[in-house]
Short mmCIF file of N, CA and C in Angstrom, two decimals:
data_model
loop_
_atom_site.label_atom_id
_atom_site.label_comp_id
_atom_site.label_asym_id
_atom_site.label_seq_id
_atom_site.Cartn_x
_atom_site.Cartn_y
_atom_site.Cartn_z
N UNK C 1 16.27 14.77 5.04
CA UNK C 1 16.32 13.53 5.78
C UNK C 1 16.39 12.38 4.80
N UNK C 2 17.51 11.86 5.11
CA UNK C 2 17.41 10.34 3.96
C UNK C 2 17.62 9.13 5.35
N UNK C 3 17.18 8.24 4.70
CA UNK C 3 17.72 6.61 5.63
C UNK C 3 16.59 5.60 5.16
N UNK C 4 16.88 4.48 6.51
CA UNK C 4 16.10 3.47 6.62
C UNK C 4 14.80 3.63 7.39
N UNK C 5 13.70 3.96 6.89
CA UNK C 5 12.44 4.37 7.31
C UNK C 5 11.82 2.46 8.34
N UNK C 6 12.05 2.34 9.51
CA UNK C 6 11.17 1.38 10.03
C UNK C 6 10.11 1.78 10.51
N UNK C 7 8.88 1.01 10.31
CA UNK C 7 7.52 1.39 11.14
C UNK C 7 6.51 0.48 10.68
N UNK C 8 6.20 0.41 11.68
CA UNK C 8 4.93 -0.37 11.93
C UNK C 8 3.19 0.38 12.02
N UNK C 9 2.36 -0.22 11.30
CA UNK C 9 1.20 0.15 11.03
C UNK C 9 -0.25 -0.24 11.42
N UNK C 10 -1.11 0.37 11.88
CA UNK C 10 -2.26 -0.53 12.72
C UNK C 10 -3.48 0.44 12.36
N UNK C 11 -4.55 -0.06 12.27
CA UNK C 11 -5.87 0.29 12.50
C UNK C 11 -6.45 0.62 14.16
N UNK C 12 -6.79 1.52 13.66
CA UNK C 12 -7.28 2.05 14.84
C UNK C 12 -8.61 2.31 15.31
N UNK C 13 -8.92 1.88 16.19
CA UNK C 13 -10.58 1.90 17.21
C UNK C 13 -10.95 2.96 18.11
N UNK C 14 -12.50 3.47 17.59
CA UNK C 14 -12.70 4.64 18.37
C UNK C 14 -12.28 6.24 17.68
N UNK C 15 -12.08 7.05 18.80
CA UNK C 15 -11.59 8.39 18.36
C UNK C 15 -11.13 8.80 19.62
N UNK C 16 -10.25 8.09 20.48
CA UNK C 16 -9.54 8.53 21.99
C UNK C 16 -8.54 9.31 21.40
N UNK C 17 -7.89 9.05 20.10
CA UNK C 17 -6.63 9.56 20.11
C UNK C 17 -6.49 11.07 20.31
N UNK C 18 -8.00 11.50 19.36
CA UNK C 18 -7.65 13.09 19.67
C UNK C 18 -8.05 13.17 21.11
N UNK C 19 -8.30 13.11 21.75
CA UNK C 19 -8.18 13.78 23.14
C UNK C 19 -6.65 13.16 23.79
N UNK C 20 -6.28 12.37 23.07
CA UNK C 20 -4.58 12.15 23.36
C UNK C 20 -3.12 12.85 22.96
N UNK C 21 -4.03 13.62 21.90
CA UNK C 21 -3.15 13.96 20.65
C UNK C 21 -2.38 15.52 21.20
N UNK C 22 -1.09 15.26 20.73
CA UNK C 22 -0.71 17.07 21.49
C UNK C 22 -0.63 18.02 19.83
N UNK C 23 -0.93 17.26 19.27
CA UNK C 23 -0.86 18.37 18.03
C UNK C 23 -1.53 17.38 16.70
N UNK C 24 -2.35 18.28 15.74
CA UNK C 24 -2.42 17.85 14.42
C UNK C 24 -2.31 18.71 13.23
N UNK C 25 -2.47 18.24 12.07
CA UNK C 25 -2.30 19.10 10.64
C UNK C 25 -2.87 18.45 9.72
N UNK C 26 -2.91 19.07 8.58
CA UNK C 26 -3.77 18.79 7.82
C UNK C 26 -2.81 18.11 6.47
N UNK C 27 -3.25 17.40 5.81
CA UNK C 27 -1.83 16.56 4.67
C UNK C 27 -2.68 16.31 3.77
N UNK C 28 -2.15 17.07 2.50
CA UNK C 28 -2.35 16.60 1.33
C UNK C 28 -1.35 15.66 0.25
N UNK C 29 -0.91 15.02 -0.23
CA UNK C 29 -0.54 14.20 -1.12
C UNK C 29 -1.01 13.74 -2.24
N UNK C 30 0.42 13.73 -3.23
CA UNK C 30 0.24 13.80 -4.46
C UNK C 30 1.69 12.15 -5.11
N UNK C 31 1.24 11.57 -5.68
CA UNK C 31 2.02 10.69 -6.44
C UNK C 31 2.34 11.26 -7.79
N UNK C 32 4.09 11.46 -8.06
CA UNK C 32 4.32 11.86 -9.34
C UNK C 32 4.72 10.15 -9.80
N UNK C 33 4.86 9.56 -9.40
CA UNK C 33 5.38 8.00 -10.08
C UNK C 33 4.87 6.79 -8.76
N UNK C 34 4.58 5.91 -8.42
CA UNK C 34 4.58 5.18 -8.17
C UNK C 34 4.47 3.48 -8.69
N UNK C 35 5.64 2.84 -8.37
CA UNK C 35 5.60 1.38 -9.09
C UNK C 35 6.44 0.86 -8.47
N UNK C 36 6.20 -0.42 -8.59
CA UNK C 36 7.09 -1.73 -8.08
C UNK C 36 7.77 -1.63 -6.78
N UNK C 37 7.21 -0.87 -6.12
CA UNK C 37 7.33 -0.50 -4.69
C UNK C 37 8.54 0.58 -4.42
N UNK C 38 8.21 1.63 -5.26
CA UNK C 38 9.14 2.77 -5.24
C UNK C 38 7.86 3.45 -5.32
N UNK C 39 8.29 4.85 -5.06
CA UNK C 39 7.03 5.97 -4.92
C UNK C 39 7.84 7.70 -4.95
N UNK C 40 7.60 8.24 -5.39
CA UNK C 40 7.86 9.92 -5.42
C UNK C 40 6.58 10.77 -5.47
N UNK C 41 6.88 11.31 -4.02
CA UNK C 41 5.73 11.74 -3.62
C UNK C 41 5.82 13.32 -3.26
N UNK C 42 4.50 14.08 -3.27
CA UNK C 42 4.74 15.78 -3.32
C UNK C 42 3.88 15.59 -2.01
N UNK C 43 3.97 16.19 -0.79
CA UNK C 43 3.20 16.22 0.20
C UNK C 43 3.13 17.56 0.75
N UNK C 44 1.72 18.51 0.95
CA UNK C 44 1.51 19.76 1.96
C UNK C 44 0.89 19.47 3.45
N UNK C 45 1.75 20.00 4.19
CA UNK C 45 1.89 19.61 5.33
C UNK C 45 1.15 20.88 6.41
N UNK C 46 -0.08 21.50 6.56
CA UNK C 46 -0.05 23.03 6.98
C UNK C 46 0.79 24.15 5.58
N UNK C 47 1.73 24.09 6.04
CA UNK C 47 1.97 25.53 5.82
C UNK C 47 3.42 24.78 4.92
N UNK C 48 4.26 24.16 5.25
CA UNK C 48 5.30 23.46 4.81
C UNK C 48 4.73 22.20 3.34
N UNK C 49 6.20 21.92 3.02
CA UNK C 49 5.99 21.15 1.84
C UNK C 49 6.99 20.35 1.27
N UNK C 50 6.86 18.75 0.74
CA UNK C 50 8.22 17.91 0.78
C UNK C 50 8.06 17.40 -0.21
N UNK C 51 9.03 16.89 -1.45
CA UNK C 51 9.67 16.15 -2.11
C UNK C 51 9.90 14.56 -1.31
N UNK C 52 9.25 13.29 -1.33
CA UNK C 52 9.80 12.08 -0.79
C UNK C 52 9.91 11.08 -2.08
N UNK C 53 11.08 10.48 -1.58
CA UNK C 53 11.53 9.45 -2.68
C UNK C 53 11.50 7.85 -2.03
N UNK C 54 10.38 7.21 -2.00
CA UNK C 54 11.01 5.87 -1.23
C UNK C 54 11.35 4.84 -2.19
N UNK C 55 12.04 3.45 -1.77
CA UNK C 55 12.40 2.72 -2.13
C UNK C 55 11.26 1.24 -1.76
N UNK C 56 11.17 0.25 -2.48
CA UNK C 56 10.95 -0.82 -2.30
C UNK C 56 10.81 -1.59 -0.56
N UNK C 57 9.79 -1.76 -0.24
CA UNK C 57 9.77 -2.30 1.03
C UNK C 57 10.64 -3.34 1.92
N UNK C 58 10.80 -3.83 2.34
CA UNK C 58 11.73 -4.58 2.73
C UNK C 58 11.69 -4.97 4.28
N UNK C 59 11.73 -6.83 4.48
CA UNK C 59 11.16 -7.40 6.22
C UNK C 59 9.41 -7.41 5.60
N UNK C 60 8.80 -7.68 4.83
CA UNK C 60 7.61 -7.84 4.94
C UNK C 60 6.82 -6.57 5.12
N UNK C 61 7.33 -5.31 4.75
CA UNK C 61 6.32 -4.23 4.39
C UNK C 61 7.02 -3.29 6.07
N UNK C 62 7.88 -4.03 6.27
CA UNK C 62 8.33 -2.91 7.97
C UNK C 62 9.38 -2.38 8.00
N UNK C 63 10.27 -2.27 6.89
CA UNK C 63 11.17 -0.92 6.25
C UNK C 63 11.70 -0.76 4.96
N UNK C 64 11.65 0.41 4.47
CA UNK C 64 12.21 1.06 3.28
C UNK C 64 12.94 2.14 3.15
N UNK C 65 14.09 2.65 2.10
CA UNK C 65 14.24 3.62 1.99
C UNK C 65 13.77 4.79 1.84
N UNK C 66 13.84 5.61 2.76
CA UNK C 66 13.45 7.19 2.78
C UNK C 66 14.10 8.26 2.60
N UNK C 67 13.93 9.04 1.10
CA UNK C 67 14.72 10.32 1.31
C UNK C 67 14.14 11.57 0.76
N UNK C 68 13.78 12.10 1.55
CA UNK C 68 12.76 13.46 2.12
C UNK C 68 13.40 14.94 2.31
N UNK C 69 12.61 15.58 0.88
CA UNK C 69 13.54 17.22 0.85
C UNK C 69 12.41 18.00 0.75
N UNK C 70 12.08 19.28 1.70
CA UNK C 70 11.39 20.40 1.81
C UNK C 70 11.63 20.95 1.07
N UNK C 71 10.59 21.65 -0.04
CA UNK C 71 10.70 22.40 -0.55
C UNK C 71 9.55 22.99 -0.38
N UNK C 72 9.32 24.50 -1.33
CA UNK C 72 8.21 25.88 -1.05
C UNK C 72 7.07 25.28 -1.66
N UNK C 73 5.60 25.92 -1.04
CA UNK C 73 4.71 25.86 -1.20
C UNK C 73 4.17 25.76 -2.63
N UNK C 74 5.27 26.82 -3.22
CA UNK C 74 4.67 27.17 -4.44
C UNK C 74 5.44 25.66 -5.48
N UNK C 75 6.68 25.37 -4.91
CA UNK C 75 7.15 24.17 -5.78
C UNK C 75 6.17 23.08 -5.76
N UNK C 76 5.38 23.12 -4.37
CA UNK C 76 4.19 21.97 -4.13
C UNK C 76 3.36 22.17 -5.27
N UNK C 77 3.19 23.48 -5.41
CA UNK C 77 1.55 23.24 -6.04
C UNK C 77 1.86 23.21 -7.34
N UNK C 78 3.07 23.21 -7.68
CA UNK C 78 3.60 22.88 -9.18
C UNK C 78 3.53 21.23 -9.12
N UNK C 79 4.18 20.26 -8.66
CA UNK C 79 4.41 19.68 -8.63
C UNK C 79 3.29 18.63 -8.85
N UNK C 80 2.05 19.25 -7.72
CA UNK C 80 0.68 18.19 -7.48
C UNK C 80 0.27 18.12 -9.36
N UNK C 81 0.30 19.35 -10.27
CA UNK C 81 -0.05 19.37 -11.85
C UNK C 81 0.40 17.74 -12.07
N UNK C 82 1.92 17.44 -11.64
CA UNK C 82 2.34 16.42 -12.42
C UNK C 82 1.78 14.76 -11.67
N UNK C 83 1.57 14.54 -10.83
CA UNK C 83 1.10 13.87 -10.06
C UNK C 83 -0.08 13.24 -10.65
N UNK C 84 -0.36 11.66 -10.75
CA UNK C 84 -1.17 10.34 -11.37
C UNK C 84 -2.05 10.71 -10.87
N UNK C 85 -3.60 10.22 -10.89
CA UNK C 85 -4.71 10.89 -10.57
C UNK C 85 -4.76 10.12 -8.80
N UNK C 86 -6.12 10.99 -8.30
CA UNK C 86 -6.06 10.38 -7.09
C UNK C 86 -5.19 11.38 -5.99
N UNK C 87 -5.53 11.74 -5.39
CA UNK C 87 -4.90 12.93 -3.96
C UNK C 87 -5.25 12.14 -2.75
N UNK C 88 -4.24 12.48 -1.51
CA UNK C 88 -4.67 11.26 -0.55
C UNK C 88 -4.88 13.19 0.32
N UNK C 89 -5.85 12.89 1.29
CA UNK C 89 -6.54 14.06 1.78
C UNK C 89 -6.67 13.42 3.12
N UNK C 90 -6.03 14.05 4.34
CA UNK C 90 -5.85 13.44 5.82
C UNK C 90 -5.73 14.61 6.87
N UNK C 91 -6.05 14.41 7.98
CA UNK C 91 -5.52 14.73 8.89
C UNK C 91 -5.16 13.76 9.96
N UNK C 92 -3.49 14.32 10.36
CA UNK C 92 -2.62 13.47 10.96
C UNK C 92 -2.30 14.12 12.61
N UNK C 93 -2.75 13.15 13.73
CA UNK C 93 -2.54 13.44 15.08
C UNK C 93 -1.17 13.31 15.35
N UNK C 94 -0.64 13.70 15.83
CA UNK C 94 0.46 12.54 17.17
C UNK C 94 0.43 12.63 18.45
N UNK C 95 0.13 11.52 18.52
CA UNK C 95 0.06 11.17 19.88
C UNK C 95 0.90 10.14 20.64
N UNK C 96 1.48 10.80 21.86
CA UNK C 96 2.74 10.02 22.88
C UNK C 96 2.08 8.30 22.78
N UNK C 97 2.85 7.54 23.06
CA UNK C 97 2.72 6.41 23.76
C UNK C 97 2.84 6.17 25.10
N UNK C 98 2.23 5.55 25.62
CA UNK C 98 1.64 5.54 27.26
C UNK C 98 3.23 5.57 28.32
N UNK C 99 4.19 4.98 27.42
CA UNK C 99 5.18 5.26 27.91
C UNK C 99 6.05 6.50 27.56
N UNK C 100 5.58 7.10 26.79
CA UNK C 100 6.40 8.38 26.39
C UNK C 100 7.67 8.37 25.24
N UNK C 101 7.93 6.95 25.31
CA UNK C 101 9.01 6.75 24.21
C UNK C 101 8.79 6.73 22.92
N UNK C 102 7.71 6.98 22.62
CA UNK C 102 7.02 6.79 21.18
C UNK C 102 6.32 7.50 20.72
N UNK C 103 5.83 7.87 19.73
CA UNK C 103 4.82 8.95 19.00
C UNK C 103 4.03 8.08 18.09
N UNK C 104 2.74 8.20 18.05
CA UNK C 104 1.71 7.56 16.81
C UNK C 104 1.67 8.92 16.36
N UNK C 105 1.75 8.24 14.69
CA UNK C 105 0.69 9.23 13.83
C UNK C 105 -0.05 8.45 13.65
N UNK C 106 -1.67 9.34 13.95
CA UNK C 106 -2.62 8.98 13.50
C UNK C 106 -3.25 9.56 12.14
N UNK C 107 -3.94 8.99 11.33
CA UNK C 107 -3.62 9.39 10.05
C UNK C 107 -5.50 9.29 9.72
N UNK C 108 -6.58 10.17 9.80
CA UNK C 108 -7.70 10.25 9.75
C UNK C 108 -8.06 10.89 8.66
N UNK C 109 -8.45 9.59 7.08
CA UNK C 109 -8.18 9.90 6.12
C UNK C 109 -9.75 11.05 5.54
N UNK C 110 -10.03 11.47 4.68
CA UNK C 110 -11.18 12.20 4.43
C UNK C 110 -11.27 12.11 2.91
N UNK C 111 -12.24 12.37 2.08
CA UNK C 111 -12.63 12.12 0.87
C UNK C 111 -12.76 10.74 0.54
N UNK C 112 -12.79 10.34 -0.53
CA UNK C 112 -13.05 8.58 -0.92
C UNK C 112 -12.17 7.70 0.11
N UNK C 113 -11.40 8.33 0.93
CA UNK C 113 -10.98 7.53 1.75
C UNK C 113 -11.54 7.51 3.30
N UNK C 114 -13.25 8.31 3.17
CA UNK C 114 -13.29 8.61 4.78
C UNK C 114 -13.65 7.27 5.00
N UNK C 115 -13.36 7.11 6.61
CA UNK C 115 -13.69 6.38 7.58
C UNK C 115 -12.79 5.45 8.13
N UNK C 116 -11.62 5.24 6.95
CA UNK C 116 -10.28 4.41 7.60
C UNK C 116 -9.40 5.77 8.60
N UNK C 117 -8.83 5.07 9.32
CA UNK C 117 -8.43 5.53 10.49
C UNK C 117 -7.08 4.35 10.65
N UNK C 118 -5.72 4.86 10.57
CA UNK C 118 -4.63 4.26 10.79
C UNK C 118 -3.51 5.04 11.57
N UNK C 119 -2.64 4.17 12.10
CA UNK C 119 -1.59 4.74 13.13
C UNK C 119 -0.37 4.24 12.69
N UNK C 120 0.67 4.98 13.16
CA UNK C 120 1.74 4.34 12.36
C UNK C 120 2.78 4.86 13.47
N UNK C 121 3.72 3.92 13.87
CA UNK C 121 4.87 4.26 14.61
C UNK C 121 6.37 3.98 14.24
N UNK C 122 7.02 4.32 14.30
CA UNK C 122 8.65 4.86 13.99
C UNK C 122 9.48 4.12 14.54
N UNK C 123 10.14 3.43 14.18
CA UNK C 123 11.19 2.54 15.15
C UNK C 123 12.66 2.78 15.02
N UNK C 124 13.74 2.87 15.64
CA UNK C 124 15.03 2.45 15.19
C UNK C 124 15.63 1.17 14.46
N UNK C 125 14.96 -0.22 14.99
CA UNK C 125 15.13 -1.31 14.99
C UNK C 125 14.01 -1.81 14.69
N UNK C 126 13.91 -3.11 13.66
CA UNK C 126 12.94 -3.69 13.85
C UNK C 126 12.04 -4.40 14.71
N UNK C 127 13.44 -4.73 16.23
CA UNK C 127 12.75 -5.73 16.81
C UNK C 127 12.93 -4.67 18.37
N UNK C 128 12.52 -3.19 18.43
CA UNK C 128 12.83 -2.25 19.11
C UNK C 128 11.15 -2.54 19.78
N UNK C 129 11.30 -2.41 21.11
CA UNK C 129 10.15 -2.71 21.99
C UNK C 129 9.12 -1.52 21.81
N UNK C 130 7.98 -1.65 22.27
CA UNK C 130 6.86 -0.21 22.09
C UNK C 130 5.81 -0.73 23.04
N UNK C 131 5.17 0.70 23.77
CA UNK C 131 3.60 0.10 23.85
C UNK C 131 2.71 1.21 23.37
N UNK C 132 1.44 0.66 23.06
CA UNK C 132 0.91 0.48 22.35
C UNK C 132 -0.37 1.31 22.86
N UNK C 133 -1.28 2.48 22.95
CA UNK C 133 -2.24 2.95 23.12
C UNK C 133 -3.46 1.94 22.95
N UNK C 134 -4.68 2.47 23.87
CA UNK C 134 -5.67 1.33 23.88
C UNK C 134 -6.07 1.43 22.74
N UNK C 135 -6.37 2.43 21.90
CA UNK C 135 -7.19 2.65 20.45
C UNK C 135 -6.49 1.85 19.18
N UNK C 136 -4.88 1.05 19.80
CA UNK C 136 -4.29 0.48 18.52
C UNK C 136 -5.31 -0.96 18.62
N UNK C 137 -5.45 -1.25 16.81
CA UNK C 137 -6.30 -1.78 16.25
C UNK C 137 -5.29 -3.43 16.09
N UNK C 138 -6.28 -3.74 14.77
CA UNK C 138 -5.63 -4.51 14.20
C UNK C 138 -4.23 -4.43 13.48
N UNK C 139 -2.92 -5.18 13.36
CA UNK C 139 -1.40 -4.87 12.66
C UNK C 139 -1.93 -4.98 11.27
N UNK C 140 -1.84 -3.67 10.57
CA UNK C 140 -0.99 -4.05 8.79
C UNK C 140 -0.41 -3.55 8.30
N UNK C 141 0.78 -3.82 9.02
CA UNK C 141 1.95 -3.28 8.35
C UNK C 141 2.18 -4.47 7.51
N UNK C 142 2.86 -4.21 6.12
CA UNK C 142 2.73 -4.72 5.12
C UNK C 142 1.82 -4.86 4.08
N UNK C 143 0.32 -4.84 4.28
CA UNK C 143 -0.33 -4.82 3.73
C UNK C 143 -0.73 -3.92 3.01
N UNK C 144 -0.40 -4.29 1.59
CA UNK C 144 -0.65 -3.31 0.59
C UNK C 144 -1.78 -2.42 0.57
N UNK C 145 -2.85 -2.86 0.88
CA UNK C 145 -4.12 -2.42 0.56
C UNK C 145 -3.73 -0.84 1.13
N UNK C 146 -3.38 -0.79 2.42
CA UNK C 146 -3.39 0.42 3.41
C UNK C 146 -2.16 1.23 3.13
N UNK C 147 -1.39 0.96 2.34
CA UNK C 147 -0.29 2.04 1.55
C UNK C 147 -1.33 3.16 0.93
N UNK C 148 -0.49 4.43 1.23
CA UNK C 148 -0.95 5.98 0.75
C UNK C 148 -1.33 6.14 -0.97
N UNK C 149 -0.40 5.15 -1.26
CA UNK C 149 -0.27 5.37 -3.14
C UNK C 149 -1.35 3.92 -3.30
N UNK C 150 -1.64 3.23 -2.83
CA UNK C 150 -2.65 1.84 -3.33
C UNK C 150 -3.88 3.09 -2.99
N UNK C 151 -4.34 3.38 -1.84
CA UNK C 151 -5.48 4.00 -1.53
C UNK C 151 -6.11 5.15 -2.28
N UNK C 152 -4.86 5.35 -3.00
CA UNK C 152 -5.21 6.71 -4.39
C UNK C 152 -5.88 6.44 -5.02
N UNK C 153 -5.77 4.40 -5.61
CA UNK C 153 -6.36 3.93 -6.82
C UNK C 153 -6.97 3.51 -6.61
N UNK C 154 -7.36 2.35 -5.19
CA UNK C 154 -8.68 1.76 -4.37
C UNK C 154 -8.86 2.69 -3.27
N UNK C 155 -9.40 3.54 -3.40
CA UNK C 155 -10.30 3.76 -1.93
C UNK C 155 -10.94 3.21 -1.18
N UNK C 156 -10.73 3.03 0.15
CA UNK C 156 -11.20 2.78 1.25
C UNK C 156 -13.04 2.33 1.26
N UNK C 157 -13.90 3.63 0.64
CA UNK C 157 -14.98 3.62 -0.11
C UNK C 157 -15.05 2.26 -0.79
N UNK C 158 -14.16 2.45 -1.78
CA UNK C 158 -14.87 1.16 -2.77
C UNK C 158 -14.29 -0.64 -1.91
N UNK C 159 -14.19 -0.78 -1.00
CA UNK C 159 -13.38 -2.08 -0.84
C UNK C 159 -14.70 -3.27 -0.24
N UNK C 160 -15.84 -2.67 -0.29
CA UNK C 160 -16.53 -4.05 -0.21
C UNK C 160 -17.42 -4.08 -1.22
#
């Protein structure tokens, strides 16, 4: 999968989602480079495993380039060796939107990152309509702090 990755990002309230959720998994992540708003990333997904390459953000943190190649388990666990310190350790829901046109991932981080709780939804368009589950929080999309590769180096833990 390569393209223009849009999505929008929110904090989330409560824990409704899992009783909303029709499926989850477990995600580990690994940064082999991240800078200047590019990132190459090794991610285990369950049982599966991906190569992602993004590009520089772009609209204020609400799209970038995405290009995303599966590869084997065993290339994963080669790969995490090369990877900057810091592992992002999650489990990720999805759950419909009240209208059905949409999917949240919910992204329920664990280790130095427990207790943040974020959602993230997928758009075609930037200015593509959605609604919104009661548990969506506060918007930060854009905000650095709550990127996968910032949270490697500040954890969630250390931010007050």
């Amino acid at each position: 999968m390569s393209g223009l990755e849009i999505e929008r990002k929110f904090l989330v309230r409560g824990n409704d989602y899992k009783q909303q959720a029709t499926s989850y998994s477990h995600i580990r992540q690994g940064y082999i480079s991240s800078g200047h708003g590019r990132t190459v990333r090794v991610r285990q997904r369950d049982q599966q495993a991906f190569l992602t390459i993004k590009g520089p953000s772009l609209d204020g943190g609400l799209s970038r380039y995405e290009f995303e190649k599966e590869i084997t388990t065993d290339e994963a666990a080669q790969l995490f060796r090369l990877c900057e310190p810091g592992i992002i350790d999650k489990t990720r829901y999805l759950v419909p939107s009240p209208d059905g046109h949409h999917t949240f991932e919910v992204d329920e981080f664990h280790g130095d990152n427990d207790g943040l709780v974020m959602a993230e939804v997928e758009l075609g368009d930037p200015d593509e309509p959605f609604t919104k589950p009661e548990f969506i929080g506060e918007e930060v999309t854009g905000d650095r702090r709550y990127y996968n590769s910032h949270l490697r180096i500040y954890p969630y833990r250390q931010w007050q």
